[in-house]
Coordinates of C-alpha atoms in Angstrom, one line a residue:
Chain A
M19 CA 67.7 -169.7 93.2
L20 CA 64.1 -168.8 93.2
Y21 CA 62.9 -171.7 91.7
I22 CA 58.9 -170.3 89.5
F23 CA 56.5 -172.2 87.8
C24 CA 55.9 -171.8 84.4
P25 CA 52.6 -172.0 83.5
T26 CA 53.1 -173.2 79.8
C27 CA 55.8 -175.6 80.6
Q28 CA 54.1 -176.4 83.7
R29 CA 57.0 -177.2 85.4
D30 CA 59.9 -175.2 88.1
C31 CA 62.5 -173.3 86.6
D32 CA 65.8 -171.9 87.6
E33 CA 66.1 -168.6 88.1
T34 CA 68.7 -169.0 85.3
E35 CA 66.3 -169.5 83.0
L36 CA 64.3 -166.7 83.7
S37 CA 64.2 -163.5 83.2
C38 CA 62.3 -160.5 85.4
G39 CA 60.2 -158.3 83.3
G40 CA 59.0 -155.8 86.1
Q41 CA 55.6 -155.0 87.8
A42 CA 52.7 -156.4 85.9
H43 CA 49.5 -155.4 84.9
L44 CA 50.4 -151.6 84.1
I45 CA 48.5 -149.8 82.5
R46 CA 50.8 -149.2 78.7
R47 CA 50.2 -145.8 77.3
D48 CA 51.3 -144.4 74.1
H49 CA 52.3 -141.2 72.2
A50 CA 48.9 -140.5 72.6
S51 CA 49.0 -140.0 75.8
S52 CA 50.5 -137.4 78.0
D53 CA 53.2 -137.0 79.0
K54 CA 52.4 -137.6 83.2
D55 CA 51.3 -140.9 81.7
F56 CA 54.0 -141.7 79.3
Y57 CA 56.5 -141.0 82.7
K58 CA 54.3 -142.3 84.8
Y59 CA 54.2 -146.2 82.4
L60 CA 57.3 -145.9 81.7
Y61 CA 59.5 -144.9 84.9
E62 CA 57.0 -144.7 88.1
R63 CA 57.3 -148.8 89.0
K64 CA 55.5 -149.4 92.3
N65 CA 58.2 -151.1 94.5
D66 CA 56.5 -152.3 97.6
K67 CA 58.2 -153.6 100.1
G68 CA 56.2 -157.5 100.4
I69 CA 54.0 -158.7 98.0
I70 CA 54.9 -157.5 94.7
F71 CA 52.4 -158.9 91.3
E72 CA 55.2 -158.7 88.1
R73 CA 55.9 -160.3 84.9
W74 CA 58.6 -163.1 84.1
R75 CA 59.8 -164.6 80.6
H76 CA 60.6 -168.2 80.5
V77 CA 64.0 -167.4 78.1
Y78 CA 65.8 -170.0 78.1
G79 CA 63.0 -172.3 78.2
C80 CA 59.5 -171.9 75.6
G81 CA 60.3 -168.2 75.6
K82 CA 56.7 -166.8 76.8
W83 CA 55.2 -164.3 78.5
F84 CA 53.3 -165.0 82.7
H85 CA 52.7 -163.3 86.1
T86 CA 54.4 -164.4 89.4
A87 CA 53.7 -163.0 93.0
R88 CA 56.5 -163.1 95.2
C89 CA 57.3 -161.3 98.3
T90 CA 60.3 -158.6 98.4
I91 CA 61.5 -159.6 102.1
T92 CA 60.8 -162.9 102.1
N93 CA 61.9 -164.1 98.4
Q94 CA 58.2 -166.0 98.9
V95 CA 56.7 -167.2 95.7
F96 CA 53.7 -167.4 96.2
G97 CA 52.8 -169.2 92.4
S98 CA 52.4 -168.2 88.4
Y99 CA 49.7 -167.1 86.0
S100 CA 48.8 -166.8 82.7
A101 CA 50.2 -163.8 80.7
K102 CA 47.0 -163.0 80.2
E103 CA 45.5 -161.9 83.2
V104 CA 44.5 -158.7 83.6
Q105 CA 43.9 -159.4 87.8
P106 CA 45.9 -161.8 89.7
P107 CA 43.2 -165.1 90.3
K108 CA 41.8 -165.8 93.2
S109 CA 43.7 -168.6 93.4
I110 CA 47.0 -167.4 93.6
L111 CA 45.3 -164.6 96.2
A112 CA 43.6 -167.0 98.6
T113 CA 47.5 -168.8 98.3
I114 CA 49.2 -165.3 99.1
R115 CA 46.4 -164.8 102.6
R116 CA 46.8 -168.2 103.6
Y117 CA 50.9 -168.2 104.7
R118 CA 50.3 -163.5 105.3
V119 CA 48.8 -162.3 107.5
D120 CA 49.1 -158.9 106.7
F121 CA 48.1 -158.8 102.8
K122 CA 45.7 -156.4 102.7
G123 CA 44.7 -157.4 99.0
W124 CA 45.6 -156.8 95.3
G125 CA 45.8 -152.8 94.2
K126 CA 46.3 -151.8 98.2
Chain B
M22 CA 85.2 -133.1 121.8
K23 CA 88.4 -134.0 121.2
R24 CA 91.6 -134.3 118.4
Y25 CA 93.2 -136.8 117.5
S26 CA 96.7 -136.6 117.1
F27 CA 99.5 -138.3 117.5
S28 CA 100.5 -136.7 120.7
S29 CA 97.0 -138.0 121.2
I30 CA 97.8 -141.3 120.8
F31 CA 101.4 -140.9 122.6
T32 CA 99.7 -139.6 125.5
E33 CA 96.4 -142.4 125.6
A34 CA 99.5 -145.7 125.3
F35 CA 101.4 -144.5 128.6
R36 CA 97.4 -144.8 129.8
D37 CA 96.1 -148.4 129.7
N38 CA 94.1 -146.1 126.2
L39 CA 91.5 -144.9 129.2
G40 CA 91.2 -141.9 128.0
W41 CA 89.3 -142.4 124.3
E42 CA 85.8 -140.5 124.0
K43 CA 82.8 -142.4 122.5
A44 CA 83.1 -140.9 118.7
W45 CA 80.0 -140.4 119.1
A46 CA 77.4 -138.4 121.3
K47 CA 73.7 -141.2 121.2
S48 CA 70.8 -138.9 121.4
L49 CA 67.0 -138.9 122.1
P50 CA 64.9 -136.9 119.6
K51 CA 63.7 -133.9 120.5
K52 CA 60.8 -132.1 120.1
E53 CA 61.3 -130.0 117.1
Y54 CA 64.3 -129.8 115.1
D55 CA 65.2 -126.6 111.9
V56 CA 66.3 -129.7 110.0
I57 CA 65.9 -133.5 109.7
I58 CA 67.8 -136.2 108.1
V59 CA 66.3 -139.5 108.0
G60 CA 69.0 -141.4 106.6
G61 CA 72.4 -142.2 109.0
G62 CA 74.2 -143.5 106.4
G63 CA 77.3 -142.0 104.7
H64 CA 75.7 -139.4 102.5
G65 CA 72.6 -138.8 104.7
L66 CA 75.7 -137.3 107.9
A67 CA 77.1 -135.6 104.7
T68 CA 74.7 -133.5 104.0
A69 CA 74.1 -132.8 108.1
Y70 CA 77.5 -131.9 107.9
Y71 CA 78.3 -129.9 105.3
L72 CA 74.8 -128.3 106.2
A73 CA 76.4 -127.8 109.4
K74 CA 79.6 -126.8 108.5
N75 CA 78.8 -125.2 104.4
F76 CA 75.8 -122.2 106.0
K77 CA 75.3 -122.7 109.6
V78 CA 73.0 -124.3 110.1
M79 CA 72.9 -126.8 113.9
D80 CA 69.7 -127.7 114.6
I81 CA 69.6 -130.8 113.1
A82 CA 69.0 -134.5 113.3
V83 CA 70.0 -137.7 111.7
I84 CA 67.3 -140.7 112.2
E85 CA 68.8 -144.5 111.3
K86 CA 66.4 -147.0 111.4
G87 CA 69.8 -149.2 112.3
W88 CA 73.4 -148.2 113.6
I89 CA 75.3 -145.3 111.7
G90 CA 76.9 -147.1 109.0
G91 CA 75.2 -150.7 108.9
G92 CA 73.4 -149.9 105.3
N93 CA 75.5 -149.5 102.3
T94 CA 77.7 -146.7 103.3
G95 CA 79.6 -150.2 105.5
R96 CA 78.0 -152.6 102.4
N97 CA 80.2 -151.2 99.4
T98 CA 84.0 -152.2 98.3
T99 CA 84.5 -149.0 98.9
I100 CA 85.5 -147.2 95.6
I101 CA 86.4 -144.0 94.8
R102 CA 86.7 -143.2 91.0
S103 CA 84.9 -140.2 89.1
N104 CA 85.6 -141.0 85.2
Y105 CA 82.1 -140.8 83.5
L106 CA 81.0 -139.8 80.5
Q107 CA 77.8 -137.0 80.8
E108 CA 79.4 -133.7 82.3
S109 CA 76.7 -132.7 85.1
S110 CA 77.4 -136.9 86.4
I111 CA 81.3 -135.9 86.6
G112 CA 80.6 -132.5 87.7
I113 CA 79.7 -134.6 91.1
Y114 CA 81.6 -138.1 90.9
E115 CA 84.9 -134.7 90.8
K116 CA 83.7 -132.8 93.5
S117 CA 83.6 -135.8 95.5
R118 CA 86.6 -137.3 94.6
F119 CA 88.6 -134.1 95.6
L120 CA 87.0 -133.7 98.8
Y121 CA 88.2 -137.2 99.6
E122 CA 91.5 -136.1 99.0
T123 CA 91.8 -133.9 101.6
L124 CA 88.7 -135.8 104.2
S125 CA 91.2 -136.9 106.8
Q126 CA 92.1 -133.7 107.0
D127 CA 89.0 -132.5 107.9
L128 CA 87.6 -134.4 110.0
N129 CA 90.2 -135.3 111.7
Y130 CA 89.9 -139.3 110.9
N131 CA 92.1 -141.5 109.5
I132 CA 89.5 -142.8 106.3
M133 CA 92.3 -145.3 105.0
F134 CA 92.0 -142.9 101.2
S135 CA 93.9 -144.8 99.1
P136 CA 94.9 -143.1 95.6
R137 CA 95.7 -146.3 93.8
G138 CA 94.5 -145.7 91.3
V139 CA 91.4 -147.4 89.0
L140 CA 91.8 -149.8 85.9
M141 CA 88.2 -150.2 83.8
L142 CA 89.3 -152.7 81.2
C143 CA 87.9 -153.1 78.1
Q144 CA 88.1 -156.7 76.4
T145 CA 85.7 -156.1 73.6
E146 CA 86.2 -153.6 70.5
H147 CA 82.9 -151.5 71.5
E148 CA 84.5 -151.0 75.3
L149 CA 87.1 -150.2 73.4
R150 CA 85.7 -147.8 71.9
A151 CA 83.9 -146.6 74.9
M152 CA 86.1 -145.7 77.1
K153 CA 88.0 -144.2 74.4
R154 CA 84.7 -141.4 74.3
T155 CA 85.2 -141.5 78.0
S156 CA 88.7 -140.7 77.7
H157 CA 88.0 -137.5 75.8
A158 CA 84.9 -136.8 77.3
N159 CA 87.4 -136.6 80.9
R160 CA 89.4 -134.8 79.3
I161 CA 87.7 -132.6 78.0
N162 CA 85.9 -132.3 81.4
G163 CA 89.1 -132.1 83.0
V164 CA 88.7 -135.6 85.3
D165 CA 92.5 -137.5 85.1
T166 CA 92.3 -140.4 82.9
K167 CA 93.7 -141.8 80.2
M168 CA 93.5 -144.7 77.9
V169 CA 96.4 -147.8 78.9
T170 CA 97.5 -150.3 76.1
P171 CA 97.3 -154.4 77.4
E172 CA 101.1 -154.4 77.9
E173 CA 100.7 -151.2 80.0
V174 CA 98.0 -153.6 82.0
K175 CA 100.6 -156.5 82.7
E176 CA 103.0 -154.0 84.4
I177 CA 100.7 -151.8 86.2
V178 CA 98.5 -155.3 87.6
P179 CA 100.9 -158.6 86.8
I180 CA 98.6 -160.8 87.7
I181 CA 96.2 -160.0 85.3
N182 CA 96.0 -162.9 82.3
I183 CA 96.2 -160.3 79.5
D184 CA 95.6 -163.0 76.4
G185 CA 92.3 -164.1 76.6
P186 CA 91.4 -166.9 75.6
R187 CA 87.7 -166.1 75.7
F188 CA 88.2 -162.2 76.4
P189 CA 91.4 -161.5 75.5
I190 CA 92.7 -157.4 76.8
L191 CA 92.1 -154.5 74.1
G192 CA 92.5 -151.7 76.5
A193 CA 92.0 -150.1 80.0
L194 CA 90.7 -146.9 81.0
W195 CA 93.5 -146.0 83.9
Q196 CA 91.7 -143.2 87.0
P197 CA 95.4 -143.2 88.9
R198 CA 94.1 -140.9 91.5
G199 CA 91.0 -143.1 92.1
G200 CA 90.8 -145.8 94.7
T201 CA 89.5 -146.9 97.6
A202 CA 88.7 -145.8 101.3
R203 CA 88.1 -148.0 104.8
H204 CA 83.8 -147.1 103.2
D205 CA 83.4 -147.2 107.5
A206 CA 85.4 -145.1 108.6
V207 CA 83.9 -142.8 106.7
A208 CA 80.2 -142.3 107.9
W209 CA 82.1 -142.5 111.5
A210 CA 84.2 -139.7 110.8
Y211 CA 81.6 -137.6 109.7
A212 CA 79.5 -138.6 113.1
R213 CA 81.8 -137.6 115.1
K214 CA 82.5 -134.0 113.7
C215 CA 77.9 -133.6 112.9
S216 CA 78.0 -134.9 117.0
D217 CA 80.7 -132.8 117.7
Y218 CA 78.7 -129.5 115.9
G219 CA 75.7 -130.2 118.2
I220 CA 74.2 -131.9 115.4
D221 CA 71.5 -134.6 117.3
I222 CA 72.2 -138.9 116.0
I223 CA 69.3 -140.9 117.0
E224 CA 70.1 -144.3 115.9
Q225 CA 67.8 -147.5 116.5
C226 CA 64.6 -144.4 115.2
E227 CA 62.4 -145.5 112.2
V228 CA 60.2 -143.5 110.4
I229 CA 57.0 -144.7 110.2
G230 CA 54.8 -141.9 108.9
V231 CA 55.3 -138.5 108.0
K232 CA 53.3 -135.4 108.9
K233 CA 52.1 -133.0 106.7
K234 CA 50.3 -129.1 106.4
R235 CA 48.4 -128.8 103.4
E236 CA 50.8 -130.6 101.3
K237 CA 53.6 -129.2 103.5
I238 CA 56.4 -131.2 105.6
V239 CA 56.0 -130.5 109.2
G240 CA 57.7 -133.3 110.9
V241 CA 57.8 -137.0 111.1
E242 CA 56.4 -140.3 112.9
T243 CA 59.2 -142.4 115.0
T244 CA 59.0 -145.4 116.8
K245 CA 60.8 -142.8 119.3
G246 CA 57.8 -140.5 118.7
H247 CA 56.3 -137.7 116.5
I248 CA 59.6 -134.8 115.4
K249 CA 58.8 -131.1 114.4
A250 CA 61.0 -130.2 112.2
K251 CA 60.9 -126.8 109.5
K252 CA 62.5 -129.4 106.5
V253 CA 63.3 -132.8 106.3
C254 CA 65.4 -134.7 103.8
F255 CA 65.5 -138.5 102.6
V256 CA 68.8 -140.2 102.2
A257 CA 67.8 -143.3 102.7
A258 CA 69.3 -145.4 99.0
G259 CA 66.8 -148.8 99.4
H260 CA 64.4 -147.8 101.0
S261 CA 63.5 -144.2 99.6
S262 CA 60.7 -145.9 98.2
V263 CA 58.9 -146.5 101.4
L264 CA 59.6 -143.5 103.1
A265 CA 58.3 -141.2 99.6
D266 CA 54.8 -144.0 99.8
L267 CA 54.1 -143.0 103.6
A268 CA 54.6 -138.7 102.4
G269 CA 52.1 -139.8 99.0
F270 CA 54.4 -139.9 96.4
R271 CA 56.3 -142.2 93.9
L272 CA 59.9 -142.3 93.2
P273 CA 61.0 -143.2 89.2
I274 CA 63.1 -146.0 91.9
E275 CA 63.3 -149.5 91.6
S276 CA 65.6 -151.8 94.6
V277 CA 67.1 -154.8 94.6
A278 CA 70.2 -156.3 96.3
L279 CA 73.6 -156.3 95.4
Q280 CA 76.5 -158.1 96.4
A281 CA 79.8 -158.5 96.3
L282 CA 82.5 -161.2 99.2
V283 CA 86.1 -161.4 100.3
S284 CA 88.4 -163.6 99.7
E285 CA 90.8 -165.1 102.9
P286 CA 92.9 -162.6 103.8
I287 CA 96.9 -163.1 101.7
K288 CA 100.1 -160.9 100.5
P289 CA 99.7 -157.8 98.7
I290 CA 99.6 -159.1 95.3
I291 CA 97.6 -156.3 93.6
D292 CA 97.6 -152.4 93.9
C293 CA 94.7 -151.5 92.5
V294 CA 91.1 -151.5 91.5
V295 CA 90.2 -153.5 88.4
M296 CA 87.4 -153.7 87.1
A297 CA 86.1 -155.6 84.1
N298 CA 82.6 -155.3 83.1
T299 CA 82.5 -157.5 79.7
V300 CA 83.0 -160.7 82.3
H301 CA 81.2 -158.5 85.3
G302 CA 82.8 -158.4 88.4
Y303 CA 85.8 -156.2 90.4
L304 CA 89.3 -156.2 92.3
S305 CA 91.0 -154.9 95.1
Q306 CA 92.7 -155.2 98.2
S307 CA 92.1 -154.1 101.6
D308 CA 94.9 -153.5 103.4
K309 CA 93.7 -156.5 105.5
G310 CA 94.8 -158.4 102.5
E311 CA 91.3 -159.2 101.8
L312 CA 90.8 -159.7 98.5
V313 CA 87.9 -156.9 97.9
I314 CA 85.5 -158.8 94.8
G315 CA 81.6 -156.9 93.7
G316 CA 80.1 -158.8 91.1
G317 CA 76.3 -157.6 89.4
A318 CA 72.9 -156.9 90.8
D319 CA 70.0 -159.3 90.8
G320 CA 67.1 -158.8 87.9
Y321 CA 64.4 -159.0 89.8
N322 CA 63.4 -156.3 92.5
N323 CA 64.2 -157.4 96.2
Y324 CA 65.3 -156.2 100.1
S325 CA 66.2 -159.4 101.2
Q326 CA 69.8 -157.4 101.6
R327 CA 71.2 -161.7 100.7
G328 CA 72.0 -161.9 97.7
S329 CA 72.7 -165.3 95.7
F330 CA 75.1 -168.1 95.3
L331 CA 74.6 -168.0 91.5
H332 CA 76.1 -164.1 91.2
I333 CA 78.4 -165.5 94.0
E334 CA 79.7 -168.3 91.2
E335 CA 78.9 -165.5 88.1
T336 CA 81.2 -163.1 89.1
V337 CA 84.7 -165.2 90.4
R338 CA 84.2 -167.8 87.4
A339 CA 84.7 -164.0 85.3
L340 CA 87.2 -163.2 87.5
V341 CA 89.3 -166.9 87.7
E342 CA 89.3 -167.0 83.5
T343 CA 90.8 -163.0 84.3
F344 CA 93.4 -163.4 86.8
P345 CA 94.3 -167.0 87.3
V346 CA 96.3 -167.4 90.1
I347 CA 93.3 -166.5 92.5
S348 CA 92.0 -169.7 91.8
R349 CA 92.7 -171.5 94.5
L350 CA 91.9 -168.7 96.9
R351 CA 88.7 -169.2 99.9
Q352 CA 85.3 -167.2 100.2
L353 CA 85.9 -165.4 103.8
R354 CA 82.3 -164.3 103.4
Q355 CA 79.6 -162.4 101.5
W356 CA 77.1 -160.4 101.3
G357 CA 74.5 -158.2 100.1
G358 CA 72.9 -154.2 100.4
I359 CA 69.8 -152.9 98.3
V360 CA 70.3 -149.6 96.5
D361 CA 67.9 -148.3 93.9
M362 CA 68.2 -147.5 90.7
T363 CA 67.3 -145.4 88.6
G364 CA 66.1 -145.7 84.7
D365 CA 69.5 -143.8 83.9
R366 CA 71.0 -144.5 86.7
S367 CA 72.1 -141.5 88.0
P368 CA 71.2 -140.8 90.5
I369 CA 67.9 -137.8 91.6
I370 CA 68.6 -134.9 94.7
S371 CA 65.9 -132.8 94.5
K372 CA 62.6 -131.3 95.8
T373 CA 59.7 -133.4 95.9
P374 CA 56.1 -132.3 94.9
V375 CA 55.8 -132.1 99.7
D376 CA 56.8 -128.7 100.6
G377 CA 59.7 -128.9 102.3
L378 CA 61.0 -132.4 101.4
Y379 CA 63.8 -133.0 100.2
I380 CA 65.1 -136.2 98.7
N381 CA 68.8 -137.0 98.1
C382 CA 68.5 -141.2 96.6
G383 CA 68.9 -143.7 93.6
W384 CA 72.8 -144.0 93.6
G385 CA 72.2 -147.6 92.9
T386 CA 75.4 -149.3 92.4
G387 CA 78.1 -146.2 92.6
G388 CA 77.2 -144.5 96.3
F389 CA 80.5 -144.7 98.7
K390 CA 82.7 -142.6 95.4
A391 CA 79.7 -139.6 95.6
I392 CA 79.7 -139.2 99.2
P393 CA 80.9 -135.9 99.9
G394 CA 80.1 -134.3 97.2
S395 CA 76.4 -135.3 98.0
G396 CA 76.4 -134.1 101.0
W397 CA 78.2 -131.2 99.2
A398 CA 75.0 -130.8 96.6
T399 CA 71.9 -132.0 99.3
A400 CA 72.7 -129.0 101.5
E401 CA 73.2 -126.4 99.6
M402 CA 69.5 -127.8 98.3
I403 CA 67.9 -127.7 101.6
Y404 CA 69.4 -124.7 102.8
N405 CA 68.7 -122.2 99.4
E406 CA 65.2 -124.2 99.0
K407 CA 66.6 -124.8 95.4
P408 CA 68.9 -127.0 93.5
G409 CA 72.5 -126.0 93.2
K410 CA 74.3 -126.1 90.2
L411 CA 75.9 -129.1 91.0
A412 CA 72.3 -130.7 92.0
S413 CA 69.8 -128.9 89.2
P414 CA 70.7 -132.0 86.8
F415 CA 69.3 -134.4 88.4
S416 CA 66.1 -133.5 89.7
I417 CA 63.6 -135.8 89.2
D418 CA 61.7 -134.0 86.8
R419 CA 64.5 -135.1 84.2
F420 CA 62.6 -138.4 84.3
L421 CA 58.9 -136.4 83.3
E422 CA 61.7 -134.5 80.6
G423 CA 63.0 -136.5 78.8
R424 CA 66.2 -134.9 79.9
L425 CA 68.0 -138.8 80.8
I426 CA 71.7 -138.6 82.2
D427 CA 72.2 -142.1 81.0
E428 CA 75.3 -142.9 82.8
S429 CA 73.9 -147.0 82.4
A430 CA 77.7 -147.7 80.9
A431 CA 79.9 -145.8 83.3
A432 CA 78.8 -148.7 86.5
A433 CA 82.2 -150.1 86.8
V434 CA 79.6 -153.6 85.9
A435 CA 76.6 -153.4 83.6
H436 CA 73.6 -153.7 86.1

């Protein structure tokens, strides 16, 4: 069971209260974009073995979306941050670096 | 290779079983091969086998990171069926089921294929309608399935509770020719036959790099050194994205953990496979007597090969309602495997942006049943350098073109 912090409710939530929304910080595409771009937006998700940034929604709680950093091998959760952020805040990156020397940085 | 037969068992019985050979030879990589298959699970080994058997390509290496059959081939719930909705899926899964029927004879290895019948329950009106549609699609495409009534369900599976209370059984889709097989034996049988053909099976050898020259594949970098190859095929299920990353492209795939569990062994109580989509669980009984139970996939990407307790609870809770008799059984063990999910829940058998590099992945939660057919179609694609009739609908381009093969409703349980 994952325990993930909801930044809106300011408390840890069980995985069963939440729903995962996949890769975070995607560039949204609309109908005016090219087929290739739209395909990338819809299907070509990052599927990294290691540290990822993803969206979660507190469905059985406040209902709000937020972002989380997690490792897909160990399932360690490094922290959550607001859905309004367009990239992971420095504090989250620092937490990851503290635990993981192999972390190359966001977007790498 | 010594044939397995009644007389070989008889002879060995009289000399303390000292004459059995190793099923397959452990090899070290040569400098160069015509074809390298990355991934020594069922699909990879079947691809190598059909390349050798159907197309006489013998200079092949199968590279495996761990051990043969240690990935999803040894982690599934061994169900074989072909009752899919779309024409192209039916094509490849039915081919596969058909090959399974004679696979033991073909490979001279008892894979214990048991066509005991697969029953897919309908527990809501919507599911009943969807299954009726599937049964019509099956009939049009020549797959032997039919709808059965709740009374017939009770006759096929006496231990089932058809009256609910939450989800009474309204009918079921019955495929009498579906069933189960011994999953490890499928991998071992292919490995043994490949080894007999002179194909190198290289275990404990992980691919750590891909060598390209002007967007054409020239070889792979492994933990056992550099190996040159004219053609390479990735057949790595949950880790396909990791390999694609090394080759410099991305796949429309997300990896999640799917888990299963078995109960303690008991006397035979169920002689077919039952799938209950609405309540999210499926069940069959192994020859050892354990109930083999599968459930839902984790709701988030991960490579942990573990699974979580909450899914065990969810699955077992649902099945106890449908099969009250199992309520006091204990769980013997539980495990997880990493499955590669595509957007439309159909596989990818395709060329890639890199010339000479092929890929077979995306089987998601239902790869075991497809092993022979998938190997057959992938071998055809590698030899002809273009996908054949079975494989062509499953190219990566289909996502770009919007030509999806929607099978999200055909999975044993919704994932």
